[in-house]
PDB file of C-alpha atoms and ligand atoms in Angstrom:
ATOM      1  CA  MET A1175     -24.375   9.626  12.297  1.00 91.00           C
ATOM      2  CA  VAL A1176     -22.674   8.293   9.111  1.00 98.00           C
ATOM      3  CA  HIS A1177     -19.538   6.222   9.647  1.00 98.00           C
ATOM      4  CA  GLY A1178     -17.267   5.025   6.884  1.00 98.00           C
ATOM      5  CA  THR A1179     -14.792   3.059   8.965  1.00 98.00           C
ATOM      6  CA  VAL A1180     -15.018  -0.148  10.965  1.00 98.00           C
ATOM      7  CA  ASP A1181     -13.400   1.535  13.980  1.00 98.00           C
ATOM      8  CA  GLY A1182     -15.806   4.473  13.768  1.00 98.00           C
ATOM      9  CA  ILE A1183     -18.986   2.387  13.741  1.00 98.00           C
ATOM     10  CA  ARG A1184     -17.584   0.072  16.442  1.00 98.00           C
ATOM     11  CA  ASP A1185     -16.935   3.032  18.749  1.00 98.00           C
ATOM     12  CA  ALA A1186     -20.380   4.466  18.064  1.00 98.00           C
ATOM     13  CA  VAL A1187     -22.092   1.128  18.755  1.00 98.00           C
ATOM     14  CA  ALA A1188     -20.004   0.727  21.925  1.00 97.00           C
ATOM     15  CA  GLY A1189     -21.494   4.029  23.091  1.00 97.00           C
ATOM     16  CA  LEU A1190     -24.995   2.632  22.589  1.00 95.00           C
ATOM     17  CA  ARG A1191     -24.095  -0.499  24.514  1.00 94.00           C
ATOM     18  CA  ASP A1192     -22.627   1.528  27.385  1.00 94.00           C
ATOM     19  CA  ALA A1193     -26.014   3.220  27.587  1.00 94.00           C
ATOM     20  CA  ARG A1194     -27.534  -0.306  27.779  1.00 92.00           C
ATOM     21  CA  ARG A1195     -29.426   0.166  24.552  1.00 95.00           C
ATOM     22  CA  THR A1196     -30.261  -2.859  22.378  1.00 98.00           C
ATOM     23  CA  VAL A1197     -29.199  -2.621  18.748  1.00 98.00           C
ATOM     24  CA  ALA A1198     -30.877  -3.787  15.531  1.00 98.00           C
ATOM     25  CA  LEU A1199     -28.925  -3.919  12.279  1.00 98.00           C
ATOM     26  CA  VAL A1200     -30.544  -3.470   8.850  1.00 99.00           C
ATOM     27  CA  PRO A1201     -28.086  -4.490   6.105  1.00 98.00           C
ATOM     28  CA  THR A1202     -28.755  -2.847   2.724  1.00 98.00           C
ATOM     29  CA  MET A1203     -27.059  -1.939  -0.525  1.00 98.00           C
ATOM     30  CA  GLY A1204     -28.618   1.541  -0.452  1.00 97.00           C
ATOM     31  CA  ALA A1205     -30.820   3.164  -3.115  1.00 96.00           C
ATOM     32  CA  LEU A1206     -33.379   2.963  -0.357  1.00 98.00           C
ATOM     33  CA  HIS A1207     -37.111   2.604  -0.997  1.00 98.00           C
ATOM     34  CA  ASP A1208     -40.160   1.964   1.182  1.00 98.00           C
ATOM     35  CA  GLY A1209     -39.269  -1.744   1.428  1.00 98.00           C
ATOM     36  CA  HIS A1210     -36.016  -0.871   3.157  1.00 98.00           C
ATOM     37  CA  LEU A1211     -37.825   1.669   5.328  1.00 98.00           C
ATOM     38  CA  ALA A1212     -40.290  -1.027   6.457  1.00 98.00           C
ATOM     39  CA  LEU A1213     -37.258  -2.966   7.741  1.00 98.00           C
ATOM     40  CA  VAL A1214     -36.010   0.166   9.517  1.00 98.00           C
ATOM     41  CA  ARG A1215     -39.398   0.690  11.160  1.00 98.00           C
ATOM     42  CA  ARG A1216     -39.476  -2.920  12.352  1.00 98.00           C
ATOM     43  CA  ALA A1217     -35.939  -2.497  13.670  1.00 98.00           C
ATOM     44  CA  ARG A1218     -36.974   0.623  15.591  1.00 98.00           C
ATOM     45  CA  ALA A1219     -39.923  -1.240  17.089  1.00 98.00           C
ATOM     46  CA  ILE A1220     -37.831  -4.134  18.401  1.00 98.00           C
ATOM     47  CA  ALA A1221     -34.618  -2.401  19.499  1.00 98.00           C
ATOM     48  CA  ASP A1222     -33.566   0.790  21.258  1.00 97.00           C
ATOM     49  CA  ALA A1223     -31.217   1.881  18.477  1.00 97.00           C
ATOM     50  CA  VAL A1224     -30.959   1.130  14.767  1.00 98.00           C
ATOM     51  CA  VAL A1225     -27.841   0.759  12.638  1.00 98.00           C
ATOM     52  CA  VAL A1226     -28.341   0.684   8.859  1.00 98.00           C
ATOM     53  CA  SER A1227     -25.458  -0.481   6.705  1.00 98.00           C
ATOM     54  CA  ILE A1228     -25.194   0.723   3.120  1.00 98.00           C
ATOM     55  CA  PHE A1229     -22.663  -1.236   1.121  1.00 98.00           C
ATOM     56  CA  VAL A1230     -22.763  -2.433  -2.466  1.00 98.00           C
ATOM     57  CA  ASN A1231     -20.787  -5.594  -1.826  1.00 98.00           C
ATOM     58  CA  PRO A1232     -18.517  -6.453  -4.779  1.00 97.00           C
ATOM     59  CA  LEU A1233     -18.140 -10.016  -3.472  1.00 96.00           C
ATOM     60  CA  GLN A1234     -21.765 -10.895  -4.247  1.00 97.00           C
ATOM     61  CA  PHE A1235     -21.751  -9.623  -7.845  1.00 96.00           C
ATOM     62  CA  GLY A1236     -20.606 -11.875 -10.675  1.00 95.00           C
ATOM     63  CA  ALA A1237     -18.660 -10.848 -13.774  1.00 93.00           C
ATOM     64  CA  GLY A1238     -20.956  -8.969 -16.158  1.00 92.00           C
ATOM     65  CA  GLU A1239     -23.529  -8.169 -13.440  1.00 94.00           C
ATOM     66  CA  ASP A1240     -24.624  -4.659 -12.470  1.00 93.00           C
ATOM     67  CA  LEU A1241     -22.011  -3.822  -9.791  1.00 96.00           C
ATOM     68  CA  ASP A1242     -20.816  -0.694 -11.603  1.00 95.00           C
ATOM     69  CA  ARG A1243     -24.222   0.664 -12.515  1.00 94.00           C
ATOM     70  CA  TYR A1244     -25.989  -0.340  -9.286  1.00 95.00           C
ATOM     71  CA  PRO A1245     -27.717   2.878  -8.086  1.00 95.00           C
ATOM     72  CA  ARG A1246     -25.792   4.758  -5.400  1.00 96.00           C
ATOM     73  CA  THR A1247     -27.807   7.509  -3.696  1.00 96.00           C
ATOM     74  CA  LEU A1248     -26.040   7.957  -0.362  1.00 98.00           C
ATOM     75  CA  ASP A1249     -27.140  11.533   0.399  1.00 98.00           C
ATOM     76  CA  ALA A1250     -30.805  10.788  -0.233  1.00 98.00           C
ATOM     77  CA  ASP A1251     -30.500   7.517   1.711  1.00 98.00           C
ATOM     78  CA  VAL A1252     -28.990   9.227   4.739  1.00 98.00           C
ATOM     79  CA  ALA A1253     -31.689  11.927   4.653  1.00 98.00           C
ATOM     80  CA  ALA A1254     -34.439   9.274   4.534  1.00 98.00           C
ATOM     81  CA  LEU A1255     -32.855   7.370   7.426  1.00 98.00           C
ATOM     82  CA  ALA A1256     -32.536  10.551   9.498  1.00 98.00           C
ATOM     83  CA  ARG A1257     -36.274  11.127   8.998  1.00 98.00           C
ATOM     84  CA  GLU A1258     -36.888   7.585  10.311  1.00 98.00           C
ATOM     85  CA  GLY A1259     -34.868   8.299  13.458  1.00 96.00           C
ATOM     86  CA  VAL A1260     -31.974   5.975  12.620  1.00 97.00           C
ATOM     87  CA  GLU A1261     -29.032   6.623  14.959  1.00 93.00           C
ATOM     88  CA  LEU A1262     -26.185   5.215  12.935  1.00 98.00           C
ATOM     89  CA  VAL A1263     -25.393   4.560   9.285  1.00 98.00           C
ATOM     90  CA  PHE A1264     -22.404   2.431   8.334  1.00 98.00           C
ATOM     91  CA  ALA A1265     -21.384   3.222   4.744  1.00 98.00           C
ATOM     92  CA  PRO A1266     -17.892   1.820   4.215  1.00 98.00           C
ATOM     93  CA  SER A1267     -15.877   1.775   1.011  1.00 98.00           C
ATOM     94  CA  ALA A1268     -14.918  -1.519  -0.612  1.00 98.00           C
ATOM     95  CA  ALA A1269     -11.326  -0.886   0.509  1.00 98.00           C
ATOM     96  CA  GLU A1270     -12.492  -0.506   4.127  1.00 98.00           C
ATOM     97  CA  MET A1271     -14.391  -3.807   4.000  1.00 98.00           C
ATOM     98  CA  TYR A1272     -11.780  -5.672   1.951  1.00 98.00           C
ATOM     99  CA  PRO A1273      -8.428  -4.056   2.783  1.00 97.00           C
ATOM    100  CA  GLU A1274      -6.572  -6.977   1.209  1.00 97.00           C
ATOM    101  CA  GLY A1275      -8.637  -6.673  -1.965  1.00 94.00           C
ATOM    102  CA  ALA A1276      -9.958 -10.229  -1.892  1.00 89.00           C
ATOM    103  CA  VAL A1277     -10.857 -12.369   1.104  1.00 95.00           C
ATOM    104  CA  GLU A1278      -8.865 -15.476   1.921  1.00 96.00           C
ATOM    105  CA  THR A1279     -11.563 -16.779   4.282  1.00 97.00           C
ATOM    106  CA  SER A1280     -15.240 -16.778   3.379  1.00 97.00           C
ATOM    107  CA  VAL A1281     -18.614 -18.260   4.231  1.00 98.00           C
ATOM    108  CA  VAL A1282     -19.812 -20.954   1.818  1.00 98.00           C
ATOM    109  CA  ALA A1283     -23.553 -21.230   1.382  1.00 98.00           C
ATOM    110  CA  GLY A1284     -23.771 -24.992   0.742  1.00 96.00           C
ATOM    111  CA  HIS A1285     -26.231 -26.851  -1.479  1.00 98.00           C
ATOM    112  CA  VAL A1286     -29.229 -24.516  -1.216  1.00 98.00           C
ATOM    113  CA  GLY A1287     -26.888 -21.668  -2.113  1.00 98.00           C
ATOM    114  CA  SER A1288     -26.261 -23.306  -5.484  1.00 98.00           C
ATOM    115  CA  LEU A1289     -29.970 -23.438  -6.409  1.00 98.00           C
ATOM    116  CA  TYR A1290     -32.357 -20.842  -7.957  1.00 98.00           C
ATOM    117  CA  GLU A1291     -30.628 -17.439  -7.465  1.00 98.00           C
ATOM    118  CA  GLY A1292     -27.389 -19.302  -6.807  1.00 98.00           C
ATOM    119  CA  ALA A1293     -27.669 -21.224 -10.089  1.00 98.00           C
ATOM    120  CA  SER A1294     -28.194 -18.005 -12.031  1.00 96.00           C
ATOM    121  CA  ARG A1295     -25.612 -16.092 -10.007  1.00 96.00           C
ATOM    122  CA  PRO A1296     -22.765 -18.485  -9.068  1.00 96.00           C
ATOM    123  CA  GLY A1297     -20.952 -17.343  -5.914  1.00 97.00           C
ATOM    124  CA  HIS A1298     -23.627 -14.752  -5.109  1.00 98.00           C
ATOM    125  CA  PHE A1299     -24.688 -16.308  -1.822  1.00 98.00           C
ATOM    126  CA  ASP A1300     -21.128 -16.998  -0.644  1.00 98.00           C
ATOM    127  CA  GLY A1301     -20.415 -13.300  -1.163  1.00 98.00           C
ATOM    128  CA  MET A1302     -23.661 -12.265   0.521  1.00 98.00           C
ATOM    129  CA  LEU A1303     -23.133 -14.508   3.571  1.00 98.00           C
ATOM    130  CA  THR A1304     -19.514 -13.402   3.888  1.00 98.00           C
ATOM    131  CA  VAL A1305     -20.423  -9.720   4.029  1.00 98.00           C
ATOM    132  CA  VAL A1306     -23.370 -10.396   6.340  1.00 99.00           C
ATOM    133  CA  ALA A1307     -21.045 -12.310   8.690  1.00 98.00           C
ATOM    134  CA  LYS A1308     -18.594  -9.393   8.584  1.00 98.00           C
ATOM    135  CA  LEU A1309     -21.390  -6.919   9.363  1.00 98.00           C
ATOM    136  CA  PHE A1310     -22.567  -9.106  12.260  1.00 98.00           C
ATOM    137  CA  HIS A1311     -19.016  -9.116  13.651  1.00 98.00           C
ATOM    138  CA  ILE A1312     -18.511  -5.379  13.147  1.00 98.00           C
ATOM    139  CA  VAL A1313     -21.833  -4.200  14.597  1.00 98.00           C
ATOM    140  CA  GLN A1314     -22.628  -7.137  16.932  1.00 98.00           C
ATOM    141  CA  PRO A1315     -26.356  -6.373  16.887  1.00 98.00           C
ATOM    142  CA  ASP A1316     -28.934  -8.063  19.096  1.00 98.00           C
ATOM    143  CA  THR A1317     -31.140  -8.497  16.023  1.00 98.00           C
ATOM    144  CA  ALA A1318     -30.649  -8.207  12.273  1.00 99.00           C
ATOM    145  CA  VAL A1319     -33.637  -7.411  10.057  1.00 99.00           C
ATOM    146  CA  PHE A1320     -34.114  -8.814   6.544  1.00 99.00           C
ATOM    147  CA  GLY A1321     -36.874  -8.688   3.923  1.00 98.00           C
ATOM    148  CA  GLN A1322     -38.932 -11.688   2.838  1.00 98.00           C
ATOM    149  CA  LYS A1323     -38.520 -10.267  -0.699  1.00 98.00           C
ATOM    150  CA  ASP A1324     -35.202 -12.155  -0.776  1.00 98.00           C
ATOM    151  CA  ALA A1325     -36.560 -15.439   0.569  1.00 98.00           C
ATOM    152  CA  GLN A1326     -33.561 -17.580  -0.329  1.00 98.00           C
ATOM    153  CA  GLN A1327     -31.268 -15.021   1.317  1.00 98.00           C
ATOM    154  CA  VAL A1328     -33.350 -15.187   4.501  1.00 98.00           C
ATOM    155  CA  PHE A1329     -33.203 -18.991   4.492  1.00 98.00           C
ATOM    156  CA  LEU A1330     -29.420 -18.991   4.050  1.00 98.00           C
ATOM    157  CA  VAL A1331     -28.804 -16.273   6.656  1.00 99.00           C
ATOM    158  CA  ARG A1332     -30.921 -18.163   9.200  1.00 98.00           C
ATOM    159  CA  ARG A1333     -29.003 -21.321   8.367  1.00 98.00           C
ATOM    160  CA  MET A1334     -25.648 -19.560   8.772  1.00 98.00           C
ATOM    161  CA  VAL A1335     -26.738 -18.140  12.132  1.00 98.00           C
ATOM    162  CA  ALA A1336     -27.764 -21.632  13.283  1.00 98.00           C
ATOM    163  CA  ASP A1337     -24.736 -23.447  11.836  1.00 98.00           C
ATOM    164  CA  LEU A1338     -22.208 -20.954  13.212  1.00 98.00           C
ATOM    165  CA  ASN A1339     -24.051 -20.128  16.476  1.00 98.00           C
ATOM    166  CA  ALA A1340     -24.070 -16.419  15.676  1.00 98.00           C
ATOM    167  CA  PRO A1341     -25.324 -14.653  18.841  1.00 98.00           C
ATOM    168  CA  LEU A1342     -28.221 -12.655  17.423  1.00 98.00           C
ATOM    169  CA  ALA A1343     -31.866 -12.970  16.384  1.00 98.00           C
ATOM    170  CA  ILE A1344     -33.081 -12.716  12.773  1.00 98.00           C
ATOM    171  CA  GLU A1345     -36.256 -10.747  12.117  1.00 98.00           C
ATOM    172  CA  VAL A1346     -38.067 -10.944   8.765  1.00 98.00           C
ATOM    173  CA  VAL A1347     -40.409  -8.312   7.298  1.00 98.00           C
ATOM    174  CA  PRO A1348     -43.046  -9.041   4.600  1.00 98.00           C
ATOM    175  CA  THR A1349     -42.448  -7.803   1.050  1.00 98.00           C
ATOM    176  CA  VAL A1350     -43.551  -4.221   0.393  1.00 98.00           C
ATOM    177  CA  ARG A1351     -45.260  -3.783  -2.995  1.00 98.00           C
ATOM    178  CA  GLU A1352     -46.452  -1.054  -5.324  1.00 98.00           C
ATOM    179  CA  ALA A1353     -50.224  -0.664  -5.539  1.00 98.00           C
ATOM    180  CA  ASP A1354     -50.292  -2.860  -8.666  1.00 97.00           C
ATOM    181  CA  GLY A1355     -48.363  -5.673  -6.990  1.00 98.00           C
ATOM    182  CA  LEU A1356     -44.794  -5.112  -8.196  1.00 98.00           C
ATOM    183  CA  ALA A1357     -42.369  -5.779  -5.339  1.00 98.00           C
ATOM    184  CA  LEU A1358     -40.280  -2.707  -4.537  1.00 98.00           C
ATOM    185  CA  SER A1359     -36.664  -3.160  -5.601  1.00 97.00           C
ATOM    186  CA  SER A1360     -33.705  -0.849  -6.106  1.00 94.00           C
ATOM    187  CA  ARG A1361     -33.429  -2.412  -9.571  1.00 95.00           C
ATOM    188  CA  ASN A1362     -36.944  -1.264 -10.572  1.00 97.00           C
ATOM    189  CA  ARG A1363     -35.403   2.095 -11.464  1.00 95.00           C
ATOM    190  CA  TYR A1364     -33.651   0.396 -14.409  1.00 94.00           C
ATOM    191  CA  LEU A1365     -37.049  -0.329 -16.015  1.00 96.00           C
ATOM    192  CA  ASP A1366     -38.519   1.775 -18.812  1.00 95.00           C
ATOM    193  CA  ALA A1367     -42.311   2.098 -19.163  1.00 95.00           C
ATOM    194  CA  ASP A1368     -42.563  -1.101 -21.222  1.00 95.00           C
ATOM    195  CA  GLY A1369     -40.374  -3.024 -18.820  1.00 96.00           C
ATOM    196  CA  ARG A1370     -42.306  -1.714 -15.852  1.00 97.00           C
ATOM    197  CA  ARG A1371     -45.532  -3.130 -17.354  1.00 96.00           C
ATOM    198  CA  ALA A1372     -43.850  -6.438 -18.203  1.00 96.00           C
ATOM    199  CA  ALA A1373     -42.407  -6.726 -14.684  1.00 97.00           C
ATOM    200  CA  LEU A1374     -45.949  -7.200 -13.394  1.00 97.00           C
ATOM    201  CA  ALA A1375     -45.730 -10.788 -14.692  1.00 97.00           C
ATOM    202  CA  LEU A1376     -43.832 -11.731 -11.527  1.00 98.00           C
ATOM    203  CA  SER A1377     -46.515 -10.715  -9.030  1.00 98.00           C
ATOM    204  CA  GLU A1378     -49.234 -11.880 -11.443  1.00 97.00           C
ATOM    205  CA  SER A1379     -47.631 -15.322 -11.610  1.00 98.00           C
ATOM    206  CA  LEU A1380     -47.570 -15.483  -7.802  1.00 98.00           C
ATOM    207  CA  ALA A1381     -51.242 -14.508  -7.631  1.00 98.00           C
ATOM    208  CA  ALA A1382     -52.022 -17.234 -10.182  1.00 98.00           C
ATOM    209  CA  ALA A1383     -50.038 -19.746  -8.129  1.00 98.00           C
ATOM    210  CA  GLU A1384     -51.980 -18.798  -5.023  1.00 98.00           C
ATOM    211  CA  ALA A1385     -55.301 -19.156  -6.843  1.00 98.00           C
ATOM    212  CA  ALA A1386     -54.330 -22.642  -8.080  1.00 98.00           C
ATOM    213  CA  ALA A1387     -52.807 -23.815  -4.781  1.00 97.00           C
ATOM    214  CA  GLY A1388     -55.747 -26.093  -3.961  1.00 96.00           C
ATOM    215  CA  GLU A1389     -55.269 -28.037  -7.197  1.00 95.00           C
ATOM    216  CA  GLY A1390     -51.745 -29.275  -6.598  1.00 94.00           C
ATOM    217  CA  LEU A1391     -48.224 -28.559  -7.778  1.00 97.00           C
ATOM    218  CA  ASP A1392     -48.610 -29.177 -11.535  1.00 96.00           C
ATOM    219  CA  GLU A1393     -51.542 -26.791 -11.758  1.00 97.00           C
ATOM    220  CA  VAL A1394     -49.715 -24.176  -9.656  1.00 98.00           C
ATOM    221  CA  LEU A1395     -46.685 -24.273 -11.943  1.00 98.00           C
ATOM    222  CA  ALA A1396     -48.770 -24.216 -15.130  1.00 98.00           C
ATOM    223  CA  GLU A1397     -50.933 -21.296 -14.007  1.00 97.00           C
ATOM    224  CA  ALA A1398     -47.976 -19.323 -12.699  1.00 98.00           C
ATOM    225  CA  ALA A1399     -45.952 -19.849 -15.891  1.00 97.00           C
ATOM    226  CA  ALA A1400     -48.938 -18.779 -18.008  1.00 96.00           C
ATOM    227  CA  ALA A1401     -48.725 -15.266 -16.512  1.00 95.00           C
ATOM    228  CA  PHE A1402     -45.505 -14.778 -18.459  1.00 96.00           C
ATOM    229  CA  GLY A1403     -47.262 -15.470 -21.750  1.00 91.00           C
ATOM    230  CA  ASP A1404     -49.036 -12.103 -21.569  1.00 77.00           C
ATOM    231  CA  HIS A1405     -45.841 -10.034 -21.592  1.00 83.00           C
ATOM    232  CA  GLU A1406     -43.319 -10.064 -24.434  1.00 85.00           C
ATOM    233  CA  ALA A1407     -40.624  -7.981 -22.784  1.00 93.00           C
ATOM    234  CA  ILE A1408     -40.041 -10.436 -19.920  1.00 96.00           C
ATOM    235  CA  GLU A1409     -38.220 -13.751 -19.910  1.00 96.00           C
ATOM    236  CA  LEU A1410     -38.787 -16.271 -17.135  1.00 97.00           C
ATOM    237  CA  ASP A1411     -35.587 -17.437 -15.453  1.00 97.00           C
ATOM    238  CA  TYR A1412     -36.955 -19.907 -12.884  1.00 98.00           C
ATOM    239  CA  LEU A1413     -40.276 -20.734 -11.306  1.00 98.00           C
ATOM    240  CA  VAL A1414     -40.206 -23.254  -8.481  1.00 98.00           C
ATOM    241  CA  VAL A1415     -42.231 -24.265  -5.446  1.00 98.00           C
ATOM    242  CA  VAL A1416     -40.113 -25.063  -2.399  1.00 98.00           C
ATOM    243  CA  ASP A1417     -40.599 -26.435   1.090  1.00 98.00           C
ATOM    244  CA  PRO A1418     -39.941 -23.483   3.425  1.00 97.00           C
ATOM    245  CA  ALA A1419     -38.254 -25.821   5.938  1.00 97.00           C
ATOM    246  CA  THR A1420     -35.624 -27.175   3.507  1.00 98.00           C
ATOM    247  CA  PHE A1421     -35.835 -24.773   0.577  1.00 98.00           C
ATOM    248  CA  LEU A1422     -35.819 -27.814  -1.728  1.00 98.00           C
ATOM    249  CA  PRO A1423     -38.463 -28.256  -4.451  1.00 98.00           C
ATOM    250  CA  VAL A1424     -41.666 -29.958  -3.294  1.00 98.00           C
ATOM    251  CA  ASP A1425     -43.061 -32.942  -5.190  1.00 95.00           C
ATOM    252  CA  GLU A1426     -46.504 -33.394  -6.735  1.00 93.00           C
ATOM    253  CA  GLU A1427     -47.905 -35.064  -3.576  1.00 93.00           C
ATOM    254  CA  ALA A1428     -46.908 -32.177  -1.313  1.00 94.00           C
ATOM    255  CA  THR A1429     -49.561 -30.437   0.766  1.00 95.00           C
ATOM    256  CA  GLY A1430     -49.413 -27.560   3.233  1.00 97.00           C
ATOM    257  CA  GLU A1431     -47.237 -24.486   3.334  1.00 98.00           C
ATOM    258  CA  ALA A1432     -44.916 -23.871   0.419  1.00 98.00           C
ATOM    259  CA  THR A1433     -43.050 -20.933  -1.084  1.00 98.00           C
ATOM    260  CA  VAL A1434     -43.254 -20.016  -4.765  1.00 98.00           C
ATOM    261  CA  LEU A1435     -40.017 -18.473  -6.070  1.00 98.00           C
ATOM    262  CA  VAL A1436     -39.873 -16.635  -9.362  1.00 98.00           C
ATOM    263  CA  ALA A1437     -37.127 -14.803 -11.220  1.00 98.00           C
ATOM    264  CA  ALA A1438     -37.219 -13.159 -14.630  1.00 98.00           C
ATOM    265  CA  ARG A1439     -35.276 -10.857 -16.890  1.00 97.00           C
ATOM    266  CA  VAL A1440     -36.679  -7.638 -18.301  1.00 96.00           C
ATOM    267  CA  GLY A1441     -34.076  -6.497 -20.799  1.00 92.00           C
ATOM    268  CA  GLY A1442     -30.850  -6.397 -18.809  1.00 90.00           C
ATOM    269  CA  THR A1443     -32.620  -6.308 -15.446  1.00 95.00           C
ATOM    270  CA  ARG A1444     -33.110  -9.392 -13.255  1.00 95.00           C
ATOM    271  CA  LEU A1445     -36.062  -9.267 -10.890  1.00 98.00           C
ATOM    272  CA  ILE A1446     -37.140 -11.748  -8.219  1.00 98.00           C
ATOM    273  CA  ASP A1447     -40.248 -12.256  -6.143  1.00 98.00           C
ATOM    274  CA  ASN A1448     -41.867 -14.935  -3.987  1.00 98.00           C
ATOM    275  CA  ALA A1449     -45.034 -15.743  -2.071  1.00 98.00           C
ATOM    276  CA  GLY A1450     -46.235 -18.259   0.451  1.00 98.00           C
ATOM    277  CA  ILE A1451     -49.050 -20.610  -0.629  1.00 98.00           C
ATOM    278  CA  VAL A1452     -50.869 -23.536   0.960  1.00 98.00           C
ATOM    279  CA  LEU A1453     -50.911 -26.547  -1.345  1.00 97.00           C
ATOM    280  CA  GLY A1454     -54.151 -28.486  -1.048  1.00 89.00           C
TER     281      GLY A1454
HETATM  282  P1  LIG B2748     -30.912  -4.741  -0.806  1.00 79.11           P
HETATM  283  O1  LIG B2748     -30.570  -3.308  -0.580  1.00 79.11           O
HETATM  284  O2  LIG B2748     -31.620  -5.006  -2.086  1.00 79.11           O
HETATM  285  O3  LIG B2748     -29.736  -5.659  -0.549  1.00 79.11           O
HETATM  286  O4  LIG B2748     -31.965  -5.108   0.315  1.00 79.11           O
HETATM  287  C1  LIG B2748     -31.691  -4.873   1.679  1.00 79.11           C
HETATM  288  C2  LIG B2748     -32.781  -5.517   2.499  1.00 79.11           C
HETATM  289  O5  LIG B2748     -34.033  -4.948   2.154  1.00 79.11           O
HETATM  290  C3  LIG B2748     -32.892  -7.026   2.267  1.00 79.11           C
HETATM  291  O6  LIG B2748     -33.126  -7.672   3.506  1.00 79.11           O
HETATM  292  C4  LIG B2748     -34.077  -7.123   1.350  1.00 79.11           C
HETATM  293  O7  LIG B2748     -34.759  -8.352   1.449  1.00 79.11           O
HETATM  294  C5  LIG B2748     -34.943  -5.981   1.862  1.00 79.11           C
HETATM  295  N1  LIG B2748     -35.909  -5.575   0.841  1.00 79.11           N
HETATM  296  C6  LIG B2748     -35.642  -5.216  -0.446  1.00 79.11           C
HETATM  297  N2  LIG B2748     -36.794  -4.960  -1.110  1.00 79.11           N
HETATM  298  C7  LIG B2748     -37.802  -5.168  -0.223  1.00 79.11           C
HETATM  299  C8  LIG B2748     -39.236  -5.080  -0.303  1.00 79.11           C
HETATM  300  N3  LIG B2748     -39.853  -4.740  -1.424  1.00 79.11           N
HETATM  301  N4  LIG B2748     -39.936  -5.377   0.810  1.00 79.11           N
HETATM  302  C9  LIG B2748     -39.308  -5.744   1.960  1.00 79.11           C
HETATM  303  N5  LIG B2748     -37.981  -5.836   2.094  1.00 79.11           N
HETATM  304  C10 LIG B2748     -37.231  -5.561   1.024  1.00 79.11           C
END
């Protein structure tokens, strides 16, 4: 069930296609948690067979980021996926994905890719879209499933699929949270007890934004930012309200559906979260 080579996963997927089974792909970087498994369950519900990719993509990490210490738990991941009934796991090495070392040709994310996460992590979205395009070409799924947790990623993947006429559907699953509101993330395991408490500022700021949504943008931003005042161990990176259709910041007159994006640092760990609100 686990394939480490492009040829191996292609042959296995060809077998599924010969049996006229539809295929859903769930791209991940591993260190799987219940958020990933929610994507897998959605994939199982909408397709006959599920392929999960596990690849910590060097191309989307910047210098000084956590590429080397990113958690790698392949055996546990594969066991969890087997329990979920996943047919195929694609877990290539970096050399398998990038045999030439670097890529000469890549996907460029455009303006929205330079904002928010892209401003804090230059080149991140080019690297992410490039590997997602490669995975789409390798697996050729009918559907690929992503988490709303990474809202800017979802926007950019949808845009790439539209711009490049990629022949697949994109399915998005709501963010899975701990009971206290913290969004599940592979990076949560970096947090110590203090950091774990401080990390609650993200979901608290989103709840505050939601509560203030009827009072307009300025109030939303003020209330959401105030949530960070309660926690010393966390430093706000960005807090912005965007139009879900364009992913550009909304102005003070905006009404209707909007997305609040927040990112913060807890020690050396960057965490992100987002929520939909209705500006009144
Ligand atoms: P990652 O392994 O962090 O690259 O994430 C792989 C996929 O899982 C992405 O589509 C993420 O958006 C999604 N994901 C990560 N955390 C969550 C979560 N808490 N809830 C839902 N989806 C998630």
